[in-house]
């Protein structure tokens, strides 16, 4: 991690502390010392904060464990013009994330220990947050032959995935799940039956018809989820379903969990907050009676879907059928998006807008703030496994991975301000409510907003 504004001691004073892993929701102080949480809750006594400490007056703000994103694309090695580990990590910090797991669809793909080592080395040198690599399921992500999953696990990957593509071969998926059981690491599958999705570029439905674009039926996702549930039952492997997008997928996961099958699932902020009409441009409010128009920044896999799917996904996240939120941050260069809808790359740049767009659902009363924070912290840590739970709490002695945010601050999405190289978001110009003020990763200030809320005390802060 690179050094920013740093101090041995950091005091965050008077915020609402929400730490779902410890069932804490109370106003108090958070004290960080030597990179670890010294205390979270209650009042910090004056003599605990020496002169020169960093102090943040945080009344009215929320402090929680830093968010954990188990699904993002950092593009390095191979596509550094879209994103690097350094820029992706900086964007993560701006979004309140302190741990991010990067997908292996790089060039070369993360299918051997040397590439894992390269990513770990780059992250240690340049990333302001913790970066955990995900290894491939198949060699070069070609879906033909298993990658050496044992070698990858020994090198430190936290999960396996061919994301960007499904593991379409049934027996390969069975084998991968069997290894996942023995290695104790999840397989995150991008569920998409290629013979059904074919050349589709957006959700099948009215909007696709209106734009004359080939659609992707919900069944493309659901048939593969059904297969994977069956293979998870057969193998006892740890199945994690990436980026759920349909109501039918939620029902499948619910049924599997009721039958005690080891399956977890994630949902992305965009699938919870916007629908396929946004592809028409003008944030879905366009005058569709006029000339056809479209917004390629809405092109994402799985596609934005219809309102009933959005509703089911929200309900699934609230009820816990869907375990957690993951961003699927997929940065692209301008040239990959300023083309026809059919030629555009799939993907949305999400890390910097995730909190603001999800807070919209909290403000609309769709779920509570503690529930949202749980789905961004403890829940994704559980998907990774028990070793990662200490990254998702403010418990004393744990690594000081912390986000402080203003739940009420309004801001307008302006991609020219993004720290990510990926400016590809349909939310450009949208007003969001909820903004990160400061992110601390491993006790170091990884991001602070332009208000400069964190300052160095010249005297004992309790004397002022
Ligand atoms: O929209 C997407 N973009 N979905 C994926 O699964 C892959 C990702 C990418 O790598 O760009």
Coordinates of C-alpha atoms and ligand atoms in Angstrom, one line a residue:
X1 CA 0.0 0.0 0.0
X2 CA 1.3 3.5 -0.7
X3 CA 1.6 6.0 2.0
X4 CA -0.9 8.9 2.1
X5 CA -1.8 11.2 5.0
X6 CA -0.7 8.9 7.8
X7 CA -0.1 8.7 11.5
X8 CA 0.4 6.1 14.1
X9 CA -2.9 7.2 15.7
X10 CA -6.1 8.1 14.0
X11 CA -9.3 9.2 15.8
X12 CA -12.7 9.3 14.1
X13 CA -14.9 11.1 16.5
X14 CA -18.6 11.0 17.1
X15 CA -19.9 9.2 14.1
X16 CA -22.6 6.5 13.8
X17 CA -20.6 3.3 14.0
X18 CA -22.2 0.4 12.1
X19 CA -20.4 -2.9 12.4
X20 CA -22.9 -5.7 11.5
X21 CA -20.4 -8.5 12.3
X22 CA -20.6 -7.4 15.9
X23 CA -24.2 -6.2 15.8
X24 CA -23.1 -2.7 16.6
X25 CA -25.1 0.4 15.6
X26 CA -24.3 3.3 18.0
X27 CA -22.7 6.7 18.1
X28 CA -19.1 6.8 19.4
X29 CA -15.4 7.2 18.6
X30 CA -13.2 4.9 16.6
X31 CA -9.5 4.8 17.5
X32 CA -6.9 3.4 15.2
X33 CA -3.4 2.7 16.4
X34 CA -0.5 1.1 14.6
X35 CA -2.6 0.0 11.7
X36 CA -5.2 -1.8 13.9
X37 CA -8.5 -1.0 15.5
X38 CA -7.8 0.0 19.1
X39 CA -11.4 0.6 20.0
X40 CA -14.7 1.2 18.2
X41 CA -17.5 2.6 20.4
X42 CA -17.7 4.7 23.5
X43 CA -15.6 7.8 24.0
X44 CA -11.8 7.8 23.6
X45 CA -10.1 9.4 26.6
X46 CA -8.0 12.5 25.9
X47 CA -4.7 10.9 26.9
X48 CA -5.1 8.2 24.3
X49 CA -4.6 10.7 21.4
X50 CA -1.2 12.2 21.3
X51 CA -0.5 15.5 19.6
X52 CA 0.1 15.0 15.9
X53 CA -2.5 12.3 15.6
X54 CA -4.9 12.4 12.7
X55 CA -8.4 13.5 13.9
X56 CA -11.6 13.5 12.1
X57 CA -14.7 15.2 13.5
X58 CA -17.3 12.9 12.1
X59 CA -20.6 13.9 13.7
X60 CA -23.5 13.0 11.3
X61 CA -21.3 10.6 9.3
X62 CA -21.3 6.8 9.3
X63 CA -18.2 4.7 10.1
X64 CA -18.2 1.0 9.1
X65 CA -15.7 -1.7 8.1
X66 CA -14.3 -0.9 4.6
X67 CA -16.3 -2.5 1.9
X68 CA -15.2 -5.8 0.3
X69 CA -15.7 -6.4 -3.4
X70 CA -15.4 -10.0 -4.5
X71 CA -15.8 -9.2 -8.2
X72 CA -14.0 -6.6 -10.1
X73 CA -11.8 -6.3 -13.2
X74 CA -8.5 -4.5 -12.9
X75 CA -7.2 -5.2 -16.5
X76 CA -3.6 -5.6 -15.5
X77 CA -1.7 -7.4 -17.0
X78 CA -2.6 -6.9 -20.6
X79 CA -5.1 -4.1 -20.8
X80 CA -3.5 -1.3 -18.8
X81 CA -5.1 1.3 -21.1
X82 CA -8.4 0.4 -19.6
X83 CA -7.3 0.2 -15.9
X84 CA -4.2 -0.7 -13.8
X85 CA -4.0 -2.3 -10.4
X86 CA -3.0 1.2 -9.1
X87 CA -5.9 3.1 -10.7
X88 CA -8.5 0.4 -9.9
X89 CA -7.4 0.3 -6.3
X90 CA -7.5 4.2 -6.1
X91 CA -11.1 4.0 -7.5
X92 CA -12.0 1.3 -5.0
X93 CA -10.7 3.5 -2.1
X94 CA -12.8 6.4 -3.4
X95 CA -15.8 4.1 -3.4
X96 CA -15.2 3.0 0.2
X97 CA -13.7 -0.4 -0.6
X98 CA -10.7 -1.7 1.3
X99 CA -10.5 -5.2 -0.2
X100 CA -11.1 -6.0 -3.8
X101 CA -10.9 -9.4 -5.6
X102 CA -9.7 -9.1 -9.2
X103 CA -11.0 -11.4 -12.0
X104 CA -8.6 -13.4 -14.1
X105 CA -9.7 -12.2 -17.6
X106 CA -6.4 -10.5 -18.1
X107 CA -3.7 -11.1 -20.7
X108 CA -2.1 -13.4 -19.8
X109 CA -4.9 -14.8 -17.8
X110 CA -4.4 -15.6 -14.1
X111 CA -4.0 -19.3 -14.7
X112 CA -0.6 -20.0 -13.1
X113 CA 1.4 -19.0 -10.0
X114 CA 3.7 -16.6 -11.9
X115 CA 0.7 -14.3 -12.9
X116 CA -0.6 -14.5 -9.3
X117 CA 2.8 -13.5 -8.0
X118 CA 3.0 -10.6 -10.5
X119 CA -0.4 -9.2 -9.4
X120 CA 0.5 -9.6 -5.7
X121 CA 3.8 -7.8 -6.4
X122 CA 2.1 -4.9 -8.3
X123 CA -0.5 -4.6 -5.6
X124 CA 2.0 -4.4 -2.8
X125 CA 3.9 -1.7 -4.7
X126 CA 1.1 0.4 -6.0
X127 CA -2.4 -0.4 -4.6
X128 CA -3.8 1.7 -1.8
X129 CA -6.2 -1.1 -0.9
X130 CA -5.9 -4.8 -0.4
X131 CA -6.0 -6.7 -3.8
X132 CA -6.8 -10.4 -3.8
X133 CA -6.5 -12.3 -7.1
X134 CA -9.0 -14.8 -8.4
X135 CA -7.6 -17.6 -10.5
X136 CA -8.9 -19.2 -13.6
X137 CA -11.0 -22.3 -13.6
X138 CA -9.6 -23.3 -17.1
X139 CA -6.3 -22.9 -18.8
X140 CA -6.3 -19.5 -20.6
X141 CA -10.0 -19.4 -19.8
X142 CA -10.6 -21.5 -22.9
X143 CA -13.0 -23.8 -21.0
X144 CA -11.3 -27.0 -22.3
X145 CA -8.9 -28.1 -19.6
X146 CA -8.7 -27.3 -15.9
X147 CA -6.1 -24.8 -14.7
X148 CA -3.8 -26.1 -12.0
X149 CA -6.1 -25.1 -9.2
X150 CA -3.8 -26.5 -6.5
X151 CA -0.9 -24.4 -7.8
X152 CA -3.1 -21.3 -7.9
X153 CA -4.4 -22.0 -4.4
X154 CA -0.9 -22.4 -3.1
X155 CA 0.0 -19.1 -4.8
X156 CA -2.8 -17.3 -2.9
X157 CA -5.9 -17.0 -5.1
X158 CA -9.1 -16.5 -3.1
X159 CA -11.5 -18.1 -5.6
X160 CA -11.7 -19.4 -9.1
X161 CA -13.6 -18.1 -12.1
X162 CA -13.5 -17.8 -15.9
X163 CA -15.6 -14.7 -15.6
X164 CA -16.4 -12.9 -18.8
X165 CA -17.2 -16.4 -20.0
X166 CA -19.1 -19.2 -18.4
X167 CA -17.6 -22.6 -17.5
X168 CA -19.8 -24.2 -20.1
X169 CA -18.5 -27.7 -20.1
X170 CA -20.6 -29.7 -17.6
X171 CA -17.8 -32.1 -16.6
X172 CA -15.2 -29.4 -16.3
X173 CA -17.5 -27.6 -13.9
X174 CA -18.1 -30.8 -12.0
X175 CA -14.3 -31.3 -11.7
X176 CA -13.8 -27.7 -10.7
X177 CA -16.4 -27.9 -8.0
X178 CA -14.8 -31.1 -6.7
X179 CA -11.4 -29.3 -6.4
X180 CA -13.2 -26.3 -4.8
X181 CA -14.5 -28.6 -2.1
X182 CA -11.0 -30.0 -1.3
X183 CA -9.3 -26.6 -1.5
X184 CA -12.0 -24.8 0.4
X185 CA -12.3 -22.0 -2.2
X186 CA -15.4 -21.0 -4.1
X187 CA -16.0 -21.2 -7.9
X188 CA -17.6 -18.0 -9.0
X189 CA -19.4 -18.9 -12.2
X190 CA -20.6 -16.4 -14.8
X191 CA -23.8 -18.2 -15.7
X192 CA -24.7 -17.8 -19.3
X193 CA -25.7 -20.7 -21.6
X194 CA -24.0 -19.6 -24.8
X195 CA -26.5 -21.5 -27.1
X196 CA -29.3 -19.3 -25.6
X197 CA -27.4 -16.0 -25.3
X198 CA -25.9 -16.4 -28.8
X199 CA -25.3 -12.9 -30.2
X200 CA -27.6 -11.1 -27.8
X201 CA -26.4 -7.7 -26.6
X202 CA -29.2 -6.7 -24.1
X203 CA -32.1 -8.2 -22.3
X204 CA -34.8 -9.8 -24.4
X205 CA -37.9 -7.7 -24.2
X206 CA -39.6 -4.5 -25.4
X207 CA -36.5 -2.3 -25.4
X208 CA -34.5 -4.7 -27.4
X209 CA -37.3 -5.0 -29.9
X210 CA -37.6 -1.2 -30.0
X211 CA -33.9 -0.8 -30.8
X212 CA -33.8 -3.8 -33.2
X213 CA -31.1 -5.5 -31.1
X214 CA -30.8 -9.2 -30.4
X215 CA -31.9 -10.0 -26.9
X216 CA -30.6 -12.4 -24.2
X217 CA -33.4 -14.4 -22.6
X218 CA -33.5 -14.8 -18.8
X219 CA -33.2 -18.6 -19.4
X220 CA -29.6 -18.1 -20.6
X221 CA -28.7 -17.4 -17.0
X222 CA -31.2 -19.6 -15.3
X223 CA -30.5 -22.8 -17.1
X224 CA -26.8 -22.6 -16.2
X225 CA -27.6 -21.8 -12.6
X226 CA -29.9 -24.8 -12.4
X227 CA -27.1 -27.0 -13.8
X228 CA -24.5 -25.6 -11.4
X229 CA -26.8 -26.2 -8.4
X230 CA -27.2 -29.8 -9.5
X231 CA -23.4 -30.1 -9.8
X232 CA -22.8 -28.4 -6.4
X233 CA -25.1 -31.0 -4.9
X234 CA -23.3 -33.8 -6.6
X235 CA -19.8 -32.6 -5.8
X236 CA -20.2 -30.8 -2.4
X237 CA -18.2 -28.0 -4.0
X238 CA -18.5 -24.3 -3.0
X239 CA -20.6 -22.8 -5.8
X240 CA -20.8 -19.0 -5.9
X241 CA -23.1 -17.5 -8.6
X242 CA -21.8 -14.2 -10.0
X243 CA -23.9 -11.2 -10.9
X244 CA -27.5 -12.5 -10.6
X245 CA -29.8 -10.6 -12.9
X246 CA -33.2 -12.3 -13.1
X247 CA -36.2 -13.0 -10.9
X248 CA -36.0 -16.7 -11.9
X249 CA -32.3 -16.8 -10.7
X250 CA -33.3 -15.6 -7.3
X251 CA -36.0 -18.4 -7.1
X252 CA -33.4 -21.0 -8.1
X253 CA -30.9 -19.8 -5.4
X254 CA -33.7 -19.7 -2.8
X255 CA -34.7 -23.3 -3.6
X256 CA -31.1 -24.5 -3.5
X257 CA -30.5 -22.9 -0.1
X258 CA -33.7 -24.4 1.3
X259 CA -32.4 -27.8 0.2
X260 CA -29.1 -27.2 2.1
X261 CA -26.9 -27.1 -1.0
X262 CA -23.7 -25.0 -0.5
X263 CA -24.4 -22.1 -2.8
X264 CA -23.8 -18.3 -2.5
X265 CA -24.7 -15.5 -4.8
X266 CA -24.0 -11.9 -5.5
X267 CA -25.8 -9.0 -7.2
X268 CA -24.4 -5.8 -8.7
X269 CA -25.5 -2.2 -7.9
X270 CA -26.7 -1.6 -11.5
X271 CA -28.9 -4.6 -11.6
X272 CA -30.5 -3.4 -8.3
X273 CA -31.1 0.2 -9.4
X274 CA -31.6 0.6 -13.2
X275 CA -33.4 -1.3 -15.9
X276 CA -33.1 -2.1 -19.6
X277 CA -34.9 1.1 -20.7
X278 CA -31.7 3.0 -19.8
X279 CA -30.3 1.5 -23.0
X280 CA -32.5 4.0 -24.9
X281 CA -30.4 6.9 -23.5
X282 CA -31.5 9.8 -21.3
X283 CA -31.5 7.6 -18.2
X284 CA -34.5 5.6 -19.4
X285 CA -36.7 8.7 -19.7
X286 CA -36.0 9.3 -23.4
X287 CA -38.8 10.1 -25.8
X288 CA -38.9 6.7 -27.4
X289 CA -41.4 7.8 -30.0
X290 CA -38.7 9.8 -31.7
X291 CA -35.7 8.6 -33.6
X292 CA -33.9 5.5 -32.2
X293 CA -31.1 6.3 -29.9
X294 CA -29.0 4.2 -27.5
X295 CA -26.5 4.4 -24.7
X296 CA -23.7 1.9 -25.0
X297 CA -22.6 2.6 -21.4
X298 CA -25.6 0.5 -20.4
X299 CA -24.2 -2.6 -22.3
X300 CA -23.2 -5.0 -19.6
X301 CA -23.2 -8.8 -19.0
X302 CA -25.5 -9.9 -17.6
X303 CA -27.7 -7.3 -19.2
X304 CA -29.9 -4.7 -17.4
X305 CA -33.3 -6.3 -17.1
X306 CA -36.9 -5.4 -16.4
X307 CA -38.6 -3.9 -13.3
X308 CA -39.9 -7.3 -12.0
X309 CA -36.3 -8.6 -12.0
X310 CA -35.0 -5.5 -10.2
X311 CA -37.7 -6.0 -7.6
X312 CA -36.9 -9.7 -7.1
X313 CA -33.2 -8.9 -6.8
X314 CA -33.8 -6.2 -4.1
X315 CA -36.1 -8.7 -2.2
X316 CA -33.5 -11.4 -2.6
X317 CA -30.7 -9.2 -1.2
X318 CA -32.9 -8.1 1.8
X319 CA -34.0 -11.6 2.6
X320 CA -30.4 -12.9 2.4
X321 CA -31.2 -15.3 -0.5
X322 CA -28.6 -13.2 -2.4
X323 CA -25.6 -13.1 0.0
X324 CA -23.8 -9.9 -1.0
X325 CA -23.3 -7.0 -3.3
X326 CA -20.3 -7.2 -5.8
X327 CA -19.5 -4.5 -8.3
X328 CA -18.4 -6.3 -11.4
X329 CA -16.4 -3.1 -12.0
X330 CA -15.6 -3.4 -15.7
X331 CA -13.6 -0.4 -16.9
X332 CA -13.3 0.1 -20.7
X333 CA -11.6 2.7 -22.9
X334 CA -13.6 5.2 -24.8
X335 CA -13.0 3.4 -28.1
X336 CA -14.6 0.3 -26.8
X337 CA -17.8 2.1 -26.1
X338 CA -18.1 4.8 -28.8
X339 CA -19.3 2.4 -31.4
X340 CA -22.6 0.7 -32.3
X341 CA -24.4 -1.0 -29.4
X342 CA -23.6 -4.4 -31.0
X343 CA -19.9 -3.6 -31.3
X344 CA -19.5 -2.1 -27.8
X345 CA -17.7 -4.0 -25.1
X346 CA -19.8 -5.3 -22.2
X347 CA -19.2 -3.6 -18.8
X348 CA -19.8 -0.7 -16.5
X349 CA -17.3 1.2 -14.3
X350 CA -18.9 0.8 -10.9
X351 CA -16.5 1.2 -8.0
X352 CA -16.9 4.9 -7.5
X353 CA -20.7 5.0 -7.8
X354 CA -21.7 1.8 -5.9
X355 CA -22.3 3.4 -2.5
X356 CA -24.2 6.4 -3.9
X357 CA -26.5 4.3 -6.1
X358 CA -27.2 1.7 -3.3
X359 CA -27.9 4.5 -0.8
X360 CA -30.7 5.5 -3.1
X361 CA -32.4 2.3 -2.1
X362 CA -31.8 2.9 1.6
X363 CA -33.3 6.5 1.2
X364 CA -36.3 5.0 -0.6
X365 CA -36.9 2.6 2.3
X366 CA -36.1 -0.6 0.4
X367 CA -33.5 -1.8 2.9
X368 CA -31.9 -0.5 6.1
X369 CA -28.4 1.0 6.2
X370 CA -27.1 -1.8 8.5
X371 CA -28.4 -4.4 6.0
X372 CA -26.7 -2.6 3.2
X373 CA -23.4 -2.5 5.1
X374 CA -23.7 -6.1 6.0
X375 CA -24.1 -7.1 2.4
X376 CA -20.9 -5.0 1.6
X377 CA -18.7 -6.3 4.4
X378 CA -19.4 -9.4 6.5
X379 CA -21.4 -11.1 3.8
X380 CA -18.8 -11.0 1.0
X381 CA -16.1 -12.0 3.6
X382 CA -18.2 -15.1 4.4
X383 CA -18.3 -16.0 0.8
X384 CA -14.5 -16.0 0.7
X385 CA -14.3 -18.0 3.9
X386 CA -13.7 -17.7 7.7
X387 CA -10.1 -16.4 7.2
X388 CA -11.5 -13.2 5.7
X389 CA -14.0 -12.3 8.5
X390 CA -11.5 -10.1 10.4
X391 CA -11.4 -7.8 7.3
X392 CA -15.1 -7.2 7.8
X393 CA -15.4 -5.8 11.3
X394 CA -14.2 -3.0 13.5
X395 CA -13.4 -5.4 16.3
X396 CA -10.4 -4.4 18.4
X397 CA -7.2 -5.9 17.2
X398 CA -8.4 -6.3 13.6
X399 CA -6.8 -4.5 10.6
X400 CA -7.9 -0.9 10.4
X401 CA -9.9 -1.2 7.2
X402 CA -12.5 1.5 7.6
X403 CA -14.8 3.7 5.6
X404 CA -16.4 7.0 6.8
X405 CA -19.2 8.3 4.6
X406 CA -21.9 10.9 4.6
X407 CA -25.2 9.2 4.0
X408 CA -27.0 12.4 3.0
X409 CA -24.5 14.3 0.9
X410 CA -25.7 14.8 -2.7
X411 CA -23.2 14.7 -5.6
X412 CA -23.4 14.6 -9.3
X413 CA -21.6 11.8 -11.1
X414 CA -18.9 13.4 -13.2
X415 CA -16.7 10.8 -14.8
X416 CA -13.9 13.4 -15.5
X417 CA -13.4 13.2 -11.7
X418 CA -13.2 9.4 -11.6
X419 CA -9.9 7.9 -10.4
X420 CA -10.7 4.8 -12.5
X421 CA -9.6 5.0 -16.1
X422 CA -13.0 3.6 -17.0
X423 CA -15.5 6.4 -17.6
X424 CA -18.1 4.0 -18.9
X425 CA -21.1 4.5 -16.7
X426 CA -24.7 5.3 -17.6
X427 CA -24.9 7.3 -14.3
X428 CA -22.9 10.3 -15.8
X429 CA -24.8 13.4 -14.7
X430 CA -27.0 11.6 -12.2
X431 CA -27.4 13.0 -8.7
X432 CA -26.6 10.4 -6.0
X433 CA -27.1 10.8 -2.3
X434 CA -24.3 9.2 -0.2
X435 CA -20.6 10.0 -0.5
X436 CA -17.4 8.5 0.9
X437 CA -15.5 11.0 3.0
X438 CA -12.5 8.9 4.0
X439 CA -11.2 5.4 3.4
X440 CA -8.6 3.9 5.6
X441 CA -6.9 0.7 4.6
X442 CA -4.6 -1.1 6.9
X443 CA -4.4 2.0 9.1
X444 CA -3.4 4.3 6.2
X445 CA -5.5 7.0 4.6
X446 CA -6.2 5.6 1.2
X447 CA -8.7 8.3 0.1
X448 CA -10.1 11.4 1.6
X449 CA -12.6 13.7 -0.2
X450 CA -11.8 17.3 -1.1
X451 CA -13.3 18.6 2.1
X452 CA -10.2 17.4 3.8
X453 CA -12.1 16.2 6.8
X454 CA -9.1 14.4 8.3
X455 CA -6.6 16.8 9.8
X456 CA -3.6 16.6 12.0
X457 CA -4.1 17.7 15.6
X458 CA -1.6 20.2 16.9
X459 CA -2.7 19.7 20.5
X460 CA -4.7 17.1 22.4
X461 CA -8.0 17.1 20.5
X462 CA -10.0 16.8 23.7
X463 CA -8.6 20.2 24.8
X464 CA -10.0 22.1 21.9
Ligands
LIG1 O1 -20.1 -6.7 -18.5 C1 -19.2 -7.4 -18.2 N1 -17.9 -7.1 -18.4 N2 -19.5 -8.7 -17.7 C2 -18.5 -9.6 -17.6 O2 -18.8 -10.7 -17.2 C3 -17.1 -9.3 -18.0 C4 -16.9 -7.9 -17.9 C5 -15.6 -7.4 -18.5 O3 -14.5 -8.1 -18.3 O4 -15.5 -6.4 -19.2

